Amino acid sequence: MNIFIKFNHKSKGIDRFLQSFSIYEGCKLFYVNNIQEANRQETDIAIYGGFLPQELLYAHPQFKYYTFCSPFGQADLSGQNFLSPEIDILYYVVDLIKNGKITGTITSSKALAWSFDSFIYVPPVKVIDQDDIHFTLERQNYSMIGNNFRKHRNVVNQIAAVSRLTPKEKICVAGDTFYKPFESLFNCEFYSKDLPDKDYYKAISQHKMNFQCSWSESFSYITLEYALMGVPTIVSPCIDWVKSYILRVNNPDNPQEIYQAAQSLLNNKELYEDISEGLVSFAQDINKINQEQLYKVINENIVALL
């Protein structure tokens, strides 16, 4: 039995999510640019990511799933007049399922799976070679590479907080974001999302701290990636799997609170090192638990159709 995973490689978040299926024997991943290319591989079950949902009307498999990784909160902050189209996609996907045009939707959002019976929650798993996991306490610079200027990211509050940190070091940001108005506040270093994985993992392992104080997240892969390297991330309550109260702010709308959470950890060398060392095993445990759940979900909710 084969499950074909077909996705447009331009969608980085969904790329990360669907790569996790590769740990399941029988799942085969294909990078394609359009549905016509996707139809070249014959299969009974296919999961699609990075496409508009209406494109699945032209897909051949008997059982076909759309991938929707955004949480409800992110959809609520978007729409056709905004930077991100999640709410429009969500409406379209629900309609396709209702009319029997697709089998269901794979999601990394527990809230969506709880709200819609045809949405299947799949726990995120980070696929990474052990050789790519680096731990060092020789670190410099701060990171905001998981943020952009979409409304749910809360990026301006984080910029205000990080720009006040001491010592003053570079702040690494994603190369596709619009930081021009804020360049006077801090020294930017731009990262390309096309950076090869090995170079990316080595680079993030050398950062002092990451920031992901979003209004809404379904999981936050980048927080897990930093945790696997032992690098702490200051998070908002929406990243609920990060249990440490030291790393979580109560009010992401308060840049002073974000600043204080980061600065108090940076000022305590012993605590910083303890947190860093503990993060590695914690992240590995999260990954292992999610991997076991992933196997169970695929067997019970997808393979069982055959």
PDB file of C-alpha atoms in Angstrom:
ATOM      1  CA  MET A   1       0.000   0.000   0.000  1.00  0.00           C
ATOM      2  CA  ASN A   2       1.337   3.425  -0.955  1.00  0.00           C
ATOM      3  CA  ILE A   3       0.314   6.885   0.229  1.00  0.00           C
ATOM      4  CA  PHE A   4       1.677   9.537  -2.100  1.00  0.00           C
ATOM      5  CA  ILE A   5       2.461  12.933  -0.622  1.00  0.00           C
ATOM      6  CA  LYS A   6       2.478  15.551  -3.370  1.00  0.00           C
ATOM      7  CA  PHE A   7       3.318  19.133  -2.596  1.00  0.00           C
ATOM      8  CA  ASN A   8       4.507  22.365  -4.092  1.00  0.00           C
ATOM      9  CA  HIS A   9       7.974  23.008  -2.648  1.00  0.00           C
ATOM     10  CA  LYS A  10       7.336  26.758  -2.501  1.00  0.00           C
ATOM     11  CA  SER A  11       5.288  26.272   0.658  1.00  0.00           C
ATOM     12  CA  LYS A  12       7.947  25.991   3.398  1.00  0.00           C
ATOM     13  CA  GLY A  13       5.642  25.357   6.370  1.00  0.00           C
ATOM     14  CA  ILE A  14       3.647  22.614   4.659  1.00  0.00           C
ATOM     15  CA  ASP A  15       6.909  21.173   3.335  1.00  0.00           C
ATOM     16  CA  ARG A  16       8.114  20.736   6.932  1.00  0.00           C
ATOM     17  CA  PHE A  17       4.797  19.202   7.981  1.00  0.00           C
ATOM     18  CA  LEU A  18       4.487  16.683   5.143  1.00  0.00           C
ATOM     19  CA  GLN A  19       8.105  15.575   5.388  1.00  0.00           C
ATOM     20  CA  SER A  20       7.140  13.961   8.697  1.00  0.00           C
ATOM     21  CA  PHE A  21       5.085  11.368   6.781  1.00  0.00           C
ATOM     22  CA  SER A  22       8.324  10.003   5.323  1.00  0.00           C
ATOM     23  CA  ILE A  23       8.942   8.098   8.571  1.00  0.00           C
ATOM     24  CA  TYR A  24       5.947   5.874   7.735  1.00  0.00           C
ATOM     25  CA  GLU A  25       6.803   2.970   5.438  1.00  0.00           C
ATOM     26  CA  GLY A  26       4.654   3.211   2.331  1.00  0.00           C
ATOM     27  CA  CYS A  27       4.521   7.000   2.218  1.00  0.00           C
ATOM     28  CA  LYS A  28       6.299   8.480  -0.779  1.00  0.00           C
ATOM     29  CA  LEU A  29       6.984  12.192  -1.161  1.00  0.00           C
ATOM     30  CA  PHE A  30       6.936  14.022  -4.481  1.00  0.00           C
ATOM     31  CA  TYR A  31       7.772  17.661  -5.187  1.00  0.00           C
ATOM     32  CA  VAL A  32       5.569  18.851  -8.030  1.00  0.00           C
ATOM     33  CA  ASN A  33       4.648  22.206  -9.535  1.00  0.00           C
ATOM     34  CA  ASN A  34       1.048  21.468 -10.506  1.00  0.00           C
ATOM     35  CA  ILE A  35      -1.711  18.867 -10.376  1.00  0.00           C
ATOM     36  CA  GLN A  36      -0.860  17.627 -13.874  1.00  0.00           C
ATOM     37  CA  GLU A  37       2.568  16.576 -12.622  1.00  0.00           C
ATOM     38  CA  ALA A  38       1.005  15.080  -9.499  1.00  0.00           C
ATOM     39  CA  ASN A  39      -1.322  12.898 -11.614  1.00  0.00           C
ATOM     40  CA  ARG A  40       1.614  11.117 -13.245  1.00  0.00           C
ATOM     41  CA  GLN A  41       2.014   8.819 -10.218  1.00  0.00           C
ATOM     42  CA  GLU A  42      -0.880   6.374  -9.842  1.00  0.00           C
ATOM     43  CA  THR A  43      -2.089   5.750  -6.280  1.00  0.00           C
ATOM     44  CA  ASP A  44      -5.322   5.156  -4.366  1.00  0.00           C
ATOM     45  CA  ILE A  45      -4.474   7.632  -1.588  1.00  0.00           C
ATOM     46  CA  ALA A  46      -2.805  11.011  -2.049  1.00  0.00           C
ATOM     47  CA  ILE A  47      -2.213  13.931   0.289  1.00  0.00           C
ATOM     48  CA  TYR A  48      -1.701  17.337  -1.321  1.00  0.00           C
ATOM     49  CA  GLY A  49      -0.022  20.415   0.119  1.00  0.00           C
ATOM     50  CA  GLY A  50       0.904  23.844  -1.179  1.00  0.00           C
ATOM     51  CA  PHE A  51      -1.920  23.969  -3.752  1.00  0.00           C
ATOM     52  CA  LEU A  52      -5.165  25.893  -3.844  1.00  0.00           C
ATOM     53  CA  PRO A  53      -7.927  23.503  -2.741  1.00  0.00           C
ATOM     54  CA  GLN A  54      -9.916  23.876  -5.982  1.00  0.00           C
ATOM     55  CA  GLU A  55      -6.993  22.304  -7.872  1.00  0.00           C
ATOM     56  CA  LEU A  56      -7.832  18.975  -6.207  1.00  0.00           C
ATOM     57  CA  LEU A  57     -10.962  18.795  -8.380  1.00  0.00           C
ATOM     58  CA  TYR A  58      -8.617  17.657 -11.160  1.00  0.00           C
ATOM     59  CA  ALA A  59      -6.684  15.099  -9.088  1.00  0.00           C
ATOM     60  CA  HIS A  60      -7.200  11.415  -9.964  1.00  0.00           C
ATOM     61  CA  PRO A  61      -6.891   9.324  -6.755  1.00  0.00           C
ATOM     62  CA  GLN A  62      -9.971   7.783  -5.146  1.00  0.00           C
ATOM     63  CA  PHE A  63      -9.006   9.108  -1.710  1.00  0.00           C
ATOM     64  CA  LYS A  64      -7.517  12.590  -1.701  1.00  0.00           C
ATOM     65  CA  TYR A  65      -6.702  14.863   1.203  1.00  0.00           C
ATOM     66  CA  TYR A  66      -5.922  18.528   1.387  1.00  0.00           C
ATOM     67  CA  THR A  67      -3.340  19.847   3.877  1.00  0.00           C
ATOM     68  CA  PHE A  68      -4.323  22.826   6.028  1.00  0.00           C
ATOM     69  CA  CYS A  69      -1.794  23.696   8.737  1.00  0.00           C
ATOM     70  CA  SER A  70      -3.066  27.056   9.961  1.00  0.00           C
ATOM     71  CA  PRO A  71      -4.983  27.309  13.255  1.00  0.00           C
ATOM     72  CA  PHE A  72      -8.386  28.973  13.623  1.00  0.00           C
ATOM     73  CA  GLY A  73      -6.809  32.097  15.097  1.00  0.00           C
ATOM     74  CA  GLN A  74      -4.610  32.589  12.045  1.00  0.00           C
ATOM     75  CA  ALA A  75      -7.601  32.212   9.726  1.00  0.00           C
ATOM     76  CA  ASP A  76      -9.466  34.791  11.776  1.00  0.00           C
ATOM     77  CA  LEU A  77      -6.678  37.292  11.135  1.00  0.00           C
ATOM     78  CA  SER A  78      -6.719  36.843   7.379  1.00  0.00           C
ATOM     79  CA  GLY A  79      -8.903  36.991   4.315  1.00  0.00           C
ATOM     80  CA  GLN A  80      -8.950  38.156   0.736  1.00  0.00           C
ATOM     81  CA  ASN A  81      -8.168  41.739   1.730  1.00  0.00           C
ATOM     82  CA  PHE A  82      -5.182  40.751   3.871  1.00  0.00           C
ATOM     83  CA  LEU A  83      -1.727  39.277   3.419  1.00  0.00           C
ATOM     84  CA  SER A  84      -2.738  35.681   4.167  1.00  0.00           C
ATOM     85  CA  PRO A  85      -5.741  33.875   2.603  1.00  0.00           C
ATOM     86  CA  GLU A  86      -6.407  31.186   5.237  1.00  0.00           C
ATOM     87  CA  ILE A  87     -10.063  32.039   5.876  1.00  0.00           C
ATOM     88  CA  ASP A  88     -10.917  31.867   2.159  1.00  0.00           C
ATOM     89  CA  ILE A  89      -9.097  28.520   1.792  1.00  0.00           C
ATOM     90  CA  LEU A  90     -10.843  27.147   4.882  1.00  0.00           C
ATOM     91  CA  TYR A  91     -14.292  27.972   3.504  1.00  0.00           C
ATOM     92  CA  TYR A  92     -13.432  26.342   0.181  1.00  0.00           C
ATOM     93  CA  VAL A  93     -12.030  23.162   1.796  1.00  0.00           C
ATOM     94  CA  VAL A  94     -15.113  22.687   3.981  1.00  0.00           C
ATOM     95  CA  ASP A  95     -17.322  23.051   0.895  1.00  0.00           C
ATOM     96  CA  LEU A  96     -15.278  20.480  -1.076  1.00  0.00           C
ATOM     97  CA  ILE A  97     -15.610  17.939   1.745  1.00  0.00           C
ATOM     98  CA  LYS A  98     -19.317  18.633   2.173  1.00  0.00           C
ATOM     99  CA  ASN A  99     -19.915  17.958  -1.526  1.00  0.00           C
ATOM    100  CA  GLY A 100     -17.810  14.787  -1.580  1.00  0.00           C
ATOM    101  CA  LYS A 101     -15.114  16.236  -3.842  1.00  0.00           C
ATOM    102  CA  ILE A 102     -12.274  15.367  -1.456  1.00  0.00           C
ATOM    103  CA  THR A 103     -12.042  12.765   1.312  1.00  0.00           C
ATOM    104  CA  GLY A 104     -10.864  15.055   4.097  1.00  0.00           C
ATOM    105  CA  THR A 105      -8.180  17.388   5.355  1.00  0.00           C
ATOM    106  CA  ILE A 106      -4.918  16.718   7.171  1.00  0.00           C
ATOM    107  CA  THR A 107      -4.149  19.392   9.757  1.00  0.00           C
ATOM    108  CA  SER A 108      -1.596  20.207  12.443  1.00  0.00           C
ATOM    109  CA  SER A 109      -4.241  22.250  14.303  1.00  0.00           C
ATOM    110  CA  LYS A 110      -6.011  20.449  17.164  1.00  0.00           C
ATOM    111  CA  ALA A 111      -8.729  23.106  17.179  1.00  0.00           C
ATOM    112  CA  LEU A 112      -9.648  22.507  13.536  1.00  0.00           C
ATOM    113  CA  ALA A 113      -9.724  18.723  14.016  1.00  0.00           C
ATOM    114  CA  TRP A 114     -11.911  19.182  17.095  1.00  0.00           C
ATOM    115  CA  SER A 115     -14.301  21.456  15.184  1.00  0.00           C
ATOM    116  CA  PHE A 116     -14.631  19.475  11.926  1.00  0.00           C
ATOM    117  CA  ASP A 117     -15.048  15.673  11.876  1.00  0.00           C
ATOM    118  CA  SER A 118     -13.471  15.448   8.427  1.00  0.00           C
ATOM    119  CA  PHE A 119     -10.287  17.206   9.589  1.00  0.00           C
ATOM    120  CA  ILE A 120      -7.663  14.715  10.787  1.00  0.00           C
ATOM    121  CA  TYR A 121      -5.149  15.959  13.339  1.00  0.00           C
ATOM    122  CA  VAL A 122      -1.608  14.765  12.684  1.00  0.00           C
ATOM    123  CA  PRO A 123       1.002  15.676  15.320  1.00  0.00           C
ATOM    124  CA  PRO A 124       4.028  17.459  13.839  1.00  0.00           C
ATOM    125  CA  VAL A 125       7.258  15.455  13.702  1.00  0.00           C
ATOM    126  CA  LYS A 126      10.611  17.011  12.877  1.00  0.00           C
ATOM    127  CA  VAL A 127      12.585  14.819  10.475  1.00  0.00           C
ATOM    128  CA  ILE A 128      16.260  15.538  11.079  1.00  0.00           C
ATOM    129  CA  ASP A 129      19.509  13.556  10.880  1.00  0.00           C
ATOM    130  CA  GLN A 130      21.353  13.154  14.176  1.00  0.00           C
ATOM    131  CA  ASP A 131      24.449  14.548  12.444  1.00  0.00           C
ATOM    132  CA  ASP A 132      22.571  17.823  11.951  1.00  0.00           C
ATOM    133  CA  ILE A 133      21.894  18.302  15.671  1.00  0.00           C
ATOM    134  CA  HIS A 134      24.579  20.594  17.078  1.00  0.00           C
ATOM    135  CA  PHE A 135      24.945  21.763  20.671  1.00  0.00           C
ATOM    136  CA  THR A 136      27.290  24.531  21.639  1.00  0.00           C
ATOM    137  CA  LEU A 137      27.258  27.286  24.241  1.00  0.00           C
ATOM    138  CA  GLU A 138      29.506  29.421  22.051  1.00  0.00           C
ATOM    139  CA  ARG A 139      26.655  31.567  20.779  1.00  0.00           C
ATOM    140  CA  GLN A 140      26.019  35.024  19.398  1.00  0.00           C
ATOM    141  CA  ASN A 141      23.128  37.008  17.918  1.00  0.00           C
ATOM    142  CA  TYR A 142      19.361  36.743  18.404  1.00  0.00           C
ATOM    143  CA  SER A 143      16.844  35.273  16.008  1.00  0.00           C
ATOM    144  CA  MET A 144      13.414  36.199  14.696  1.00  0.00           C
ATOM    145  CA  ILE A 145      13.585  34.070  11.540  1.00  0.00           C
ATOM    146  CA  GLY A 146      10.255  32.383  12.298  1.00  0.00           C
ATOM    147  CA  ASN A 147       8.450  35.717  12.011  1.00  0.00           C
ATOM    148  CA  ASN A 148       7.139  37.766   9.117  1.00  0.00           C
ATOM    149  CA  PHE A 149       4.687  40.638   8.767  1.00  0.00           C
ATOM    150  CA  ARG A 150       1.548  38.539   8.534  1.00  0.00           C
ATOM    151  CA  LYS A 151      -0.936  39.698  11.142  1.00  0.00           C
ATOM    152  CA  HIS A 152      -0.751  36.701  13.485  1.00  0.00           C
ATOM    153  CA  ARG A 153       3.032  36.977  13.965  1.00  0.00           C
ATOM    154  CA  ASN A 154       2.968  39.969  16.341  1.00  0.00           C
ATOM    155  CA  VAL A 155       6.279  41.008  14.845  1.00  0.00           C
ATOM    156  CA  VAL A 156       6.331  44.708  15.790  1.00  0.00           C
ATOM    157  CA  ASN A 157       6.037  43.989  19.528  1.00  0.00           C
ATOM    158  CA  GLN A 158       8.922  41.537  19.218  1.00  0.00           C
ATOM    159  CA  ILE A 159      11.052  44.006  17.272  1.00  0.00           C
ATOM    160  CA  ALA A 160      10.536  46.582  20.014  1.00  0.00           C
ATOM    161  CA  ALA A 161      11.582  44.061  22.669  1.00  0.00           C
ATOM    162  CA  VAL A 162      14.608  42.580  20.893  1.00  0.00           C
ATOM    163  CA  SER A 163      15.979  45.992  19.895  1.00  0.00           C
ATOM    164  CA  ARG A 164      16.421  46.820  23.605  1.00  0.00           C
ATOM    165  CA  LEU A 165      18.380  43.696  24.537  1.00  0.00           C
ATOM    166  CA  THR A 166      21.940  43.925  25.822  1.00  0.00           C
ATOM    167  CA  PRO A 167      24.495  43.095  24.679  1.00  0.00           C
ATOM    168  CA  LYS A 168      23.608  44.682  21.352  1.00  0.00           C
ATOM    169  CA  GLU A 169      24.096  41.978  18.758  1.00  0.00           C
ATOM    170  CA  LYS A 170      22.775  41.176  15.310  1.00  0.00           C
ATOM    171  CA  ILE A 171      19.170  40.075  14.978  1.00  0.00           C
ATOM    172  CA  CYS A 172      18.698  37.387  12.348  1.00  0.00           C
ATOM    173  CA  VAL A 173      15.493  37.708  10.348  1.00  0.00           C
ATOM    174  CA  ALA A 174      13.964  35.894   7.380  1.00  0.00           C
ATOM    175  CA  GLY A 175      15.077  37.292   4.052  1.00  0.00           C
ATOM    176  CA  ASP A 176      11.523  37.562   2.699  1.00  0.00           C
ATOM    177  CA  THR A 177      10.221  39.961   5.360  1.00  0.00           C
ATOM    178  CA  PHE A 178       9.791  43.722   5.344  1.00  0.00           C
ATOM    179  CA  TYR A 179      12.085  45.098   8.053  1.00  0.00           C
ATOM    180  CA  LYS A 180      13.118  48.279   6.229  1.00  0.00           C
ATOM    181  CA  PRO A 181      11.169  50.709   8.506  1.00  0.00           C
ATOM    182  CA  PHE A 182      12.826  49.194  11.594  1.00  0.00           C
ATOM    183  CA  GLU A 183      16.453  48.971  10.485  1.00  0.00           C
ATOM    184  CA  SER A 184      17.333  51.997  12.598  1.00  0.00           C
ATOM    185  CA  LEU A 185      16.365  50.020  15.714  1.00  0.00           C
ATOM    186  CA  PHE A 186      18.736  47.106  15.280  1.00  0.00           C
ATOM    187  CA  ASN A 187      21.419  45.492  13.153  1.00  0.00           C
ATOM    188  CA  CYS A 188      19.708  42.989  10.817  1.00  0.00           C
ATOM    189  CA  GLU A 189      21.197  39.863   9.353  1.00  0.00           C
ATOM    190  CA  PHE A 190      18.981  38.361   6.662  1.00  0.00           C
ATOM    191  CA  TYR A 191      18.604  34.595   6.269  1.00  0.00           C
ATOM    192  CA  SER A 192      17.423  33.041   3.036  1.00  0.00           C
ATOM    193  CA  LYS A 193      14.735  30.367   3.351  1.00  0.00           C
ATOM    194  CA  ASP A 194      16.606  28.534   0.575  1.00  0.00           C
ATOM    195  CA  LEU A 195      19.627  27.980   2.824  1.00  0.00           C
ATOM    196  CA  PRO A 196      20.585  24.249   2.683  1.00  0.00           C
ATOM    197  CA  ASP A 197      19.387  22.305   5.736  1.00  0.00           C
ATOM    198  CA  LYS A 198      22.874  21.455   7.026  1.00  0.00           C
ATOM    199  CA  ASP A 199      23.923  25.118   6.904  1.00  0.00           C
ATOM    200  CA  TYR A 200      20.631  26.223   8.442  1.00  0.00           C
ATOM    201  CA  TYR A 201      20.875  23.855  11.440  1.00  0.00           C
ATOM    202  CA  LYS A 202      24.496  24.789  12.086  1.00  0.00           C
ATOM    203  CA  ALA A 203      23.609  28.491  11.935  1.00  0.00           C
ATOM    204  CA  ILE A 204      20.665  28.349  14.351  1.00  0.00           C
ATOM    205  CA  SER A 205      22.639  26.248  16.856  1.00  0.00           C
ATOM    206  CA  GLN A 206      24.950  29.250  17.312  1.00  0.00           C
ATOM    207  CA  HIS A 207      22.209  31.778  18.144  1.00  0.00           C
ATOM    208  CA  LYS A 208      21.745  32.910  21.737  1.00  0.00           C
ATOM    209  CA  MET A 209      17.974  33.080  21.671  1.00  0.00           C
ATOM    210  CA  ASN A 210      14.975  32.835  19.364  1.00  0.00           C
ATOM    211  CA  PHE A 211      11.645  34.724  19.565  1.00  0.00           C
ATOM    212  CA  GLN A 212       8.218  33.382  18.602  1.00  0.00           C
ATOM    213  CA  CYS A 213       5.659  35.426  20.521  1.00  0.00           C
ATOM    214  CA  SER A 214       2.889  34.994  17.952  1.00  0.00           C
ATOM    215  CA  TRP A 215      -0.816  35.591  18.412  1.00  0.00           C
ATOM    216  CA  SER A 216      -1.576  32.235  16.807  1.00  0.00           C
ATOM    217  CA  GLU A 217       0.370  29.063  15.956  1.00  0.00           C
ATOM    218  CA  SER A 218      -0.635  25.489  15.206  1.00  0.00           C
ATOM    219  CA  PHE A 219       2.691  24.146  16.522  1.00  0.00           C
ATOM    220  CA  SER A 220       5.799  26.177  15.496  1.00  0.00           C
ATOM    221  CA  TYR A 221       8.388  23.937  13.893  1.00  0.00           C
ATOM    222  CA  ILE A 222      11.060  26.575  14.239  1.00  0.00           C
ATOM    223  CA  THR A 223      10.696  26.576  18.030  1.00  0.00           C
ATOM    224  CA  LEU A 224      11.236  22.793  18.014  1.00  0.00           C
ATOM    225  CA  GLU A 225      14.238  23.133  15.690  1.00  0.00           C
ATOM    226  CA  TYR A 226      15.867  25.605  18.067  1.00  0.00           C
ATOM    227  CA  ALA A 227      15.013  23.405  21.066  1.00  0.00           C
ATOM    228  CA  LEU A 228      16.713  20.402  19.414  1.00  0.00           C
ATOM    229  CA  MET A 229      19.870  22.552  19.306  1.00  0.00           C
ATOM    230  CA  GLY A 230      19.388  23.614  22.928  1.00  0.00           C
ATOM    231  CA  VAL A 231      18.634  27.231  22.011  1.00  0.00           C
ATOM    232  CA  PRO A 232      15.817  28.796  24.089  1.00  0.00           C
ATOM    233  CA  THR A 233      12.850  30.488  22.410  1.00  0.00           C
ATOM    234  CA  ILE A 234      10.740  33.142  24.125  1.00  0.00           C
ATOM    235  CA  VAL A 235       7.168  32.142  23.245  1.00  0.00           C
ATOM    236  CA  SER A 236       3.579  33.230  23.721  1.00  0.00           C
ATOM    237  CA  PRO A 237       0.952  30.964  25.357  1.00  0.00           C
ATOM    238  CA  CYS A 238      -0.224  29.697  21.949  1.00  0.00           C
ATOM    239  CA  ILE A 239       2.882  27.471  21.730  1.00  0.00           C
ATOM    240  CA  ASP A 240       1.497  25.404  24.578  1.00  0.00           C
ATOM    241  CA  TRP A 241       3.913  22.462  24.349  1.00  0.00           C
ATOM    242  CA  VAL A 242       6.704  24.698  25.691  1.00  0.00           C
ATOM    243  CA  LYS A 243       6.052  24.109  29.392  1.00  0.00           C
ATOM    244  CA  SER A 244       8.739  26.313  30.955  1.00  0.00           C
ATOM    245  CA  TYR A 245       7.225  29.419  32.535  1.00  0.00           C
ATOM    246  CA  ILE A 246      10.661  31.056  32.200  1.00  0.00           C
ATOM    247  CA  LEU A 247      10.372  30.990  28.394  1.00  0.00           C
ATOM    248  CA  ARG A 248       6.728  32.053  28.116  1.00  0.00           C
ATOM    249  CA  VAL A 249       5.254  35.548  28.280  1.00  0.00           C
ATOM    250  CA  ASN A 250       1.691  36.024  29.500  1.00  0.00           C
ATOM    251  CA  ASN A 251       0.937  39.054  27.358  1.00  0.00           C
ATOM    252  CA  PRO A 252       2.522  39.052  23.867  1.00  0.00           C
ATOM    253  CA  ASP A 253       1.086  42.547  23.343  1.00  0.00           C
ATOM    254  CA  ASN A 254       3.573  43.920  25.866  1.00  0.00           C
ATOM    255  CA  PRO A 255       7.092  44.361  24.422  1.00  0.00           C
ATOM    256  CA  GLN A 256       8.445  45.154  27.878  1.00  0.00           C
ATOM    257  CA  GLU A 257       7.378  41.707  29.124  1.00  0.00           C
ATOM    258  CA  ILE A 258       9.020  40.029  26.113  1.00  0.00           C
ATOM    259  CA  TYR A 259      12.186  42.015  26.784  1.00  0.00           C
ATOM    260  CA  GLN A 260      12.220  41.182  30.502  1.00  0.00           C
ATOM    261  CA  ALA A 261      11.730  37.454  29.878  1.00  0.00           C
ATOM    262  CA  ALA A 262      14.710  37.411  27.516  1.00  0.00           C
ATOM    263  CA  GLN A 263      16.975  39.700  29.518  1.00  0.00           C
ATOM    264  CA  SER A 264      16.434  37.851  32.811  1.00  0.00           C
ATOM    265  CA  LEU A 265      17.584  34.617  31.171  1.00  0.00           C
ATOM    266  CA  LEU A 266      20.545  36.247  29.432  1.00  0.00           C
ATOM    267  CA  ASN A 267      21.652  37.803  32.734  1.00  0.00           C
ATOM    268  CA  ASN A 268      21.704  34.435  34.547  1.00  0.00           C
ATOM    269  CA  LYS A 269      24.471  32.314  32.995  1.00  0.00           C
ATOM    270  CA  GLU A 270      23.812  29.239  35.157  1.00  0.00           C
ATOM    271  CA  LEU A 271      20.047  29.258  34.467  1.00  0.00           C
ATOM    272  CA  TYR A 272      20.632  29.884  30.762  1.00  0.00           C
ATOM    273  CA  GLU A 273      22.944  26.864  30.502  1.00  0.00           C
ATOM    274  CA  ASP A 274      20.573  24.632  32.507  1.00  0.00           C
ATOM    275  CA  ILE A 275      17.640  25.596  30.279  1.00  0.00           C
ATOM    276  CA  SER A 276      19.738  25.040  27.135  1.00  0.00           C
ATOM    277  CA  GLU A 277      20.904  21.569  28.178  1.00  0.00           C
ATOM    278  CA  GLY A 278      17.401  20.500  29.221  1.00  0.00           C
ATOM    279  CA  LEU A 279      15.813  21.656  25.978  1.00  0.00           C
ATOM    280  CA  VAL A 280      17.617  19.049  23.866  1.00  0.00           C
ATOM    281  CA  SER A 281      16.206  15.983  25.649  1.00  0.00           C
ATOM    282  CA  PHE A 282      12.807  17.674  26.041  1.00  0.00           C
ATOM    283  CA  ALA A 283      12.575  18.330  22.289  1.00  0.00           C
ATOM    284  CA  GLN A 284      13.675  14.790  21.466  1.00  0.00           C
ATOM    285  CA  ASP A 285      10.975  13.402  23.780  1.00  0.00           C
ATOM    286  CA  ILE A 286       8.309  15.585  22.128  1.00  0.00           C
ATOM    287  CA  ASN A 287       9.440  14.356  18.717  1.00  0.00           C
ATOM    288  CA  LYS A 288       9.334  10.693  19.813  1.00  0.00           C
ATOM    289  CA  ILE A 289       5.822  10.974  21.305  1.00  0.00           C
ATOM    290  CA  ASN A 290       4.532  12.731  18.186  1.00  0.00           C
ATOM    291  CA  GLN A 291       6.128  10.114  15.956  1.00  0.00           C
ATOM    292  CA  GLU A 292       4.235   7.329  17.772  1.00  0.00           C
ATOM    293  CA  GLN A 293       0.986   9.286  17.430  1.00  0.00           C
ATOM    294  CA  LEU A 294       1.668   9.875  13.732  1.00  0.00           C
ATOM    295  CA  TYR A 295       1.902   6.132  13.062  1.00  0.00           C
ATOM    296  CA  LYS A 296      -1.356   5.555  14.913  1.00  0.00           C
ATOM    297  CA  VAL A 297      -3.234   8.301  13.061  1.00  0.00           C
ATOM    298  CA  ILE A 298      -2.091   7.108   9.624  1.00  0.00           C
ATOM    299  CA  ASN A 299      -3.076   3.516  10.404  1.00  0.00           C
ATOM    300  CA  GLU A 300      -6.459   4.293  11.969  1.00  0.00           C
ATOM    301  CA  ASN A 301      -7.648   7.235   9.874  1.00  0.00           C
ATOM    302  CA  ILE A 302      -6.079   6.829   6.432  1.00  0.00           C
ATOM    303  CA  VAL A 303      -4.852   3.280   5.801  1.00  0.00           C
ATOM    304  CA  ALA A 304      -8.065   1.871   7.295  1.00  0.00           C
ATOM    305  CA  LEU A 305      -9.969   3.275   4.282  1.00  0.00           C
ATOM    306  CA  LEU A 306      -8.488   0.521   2.156  1.00  0.00           C
TER     307      LEU A 306
END
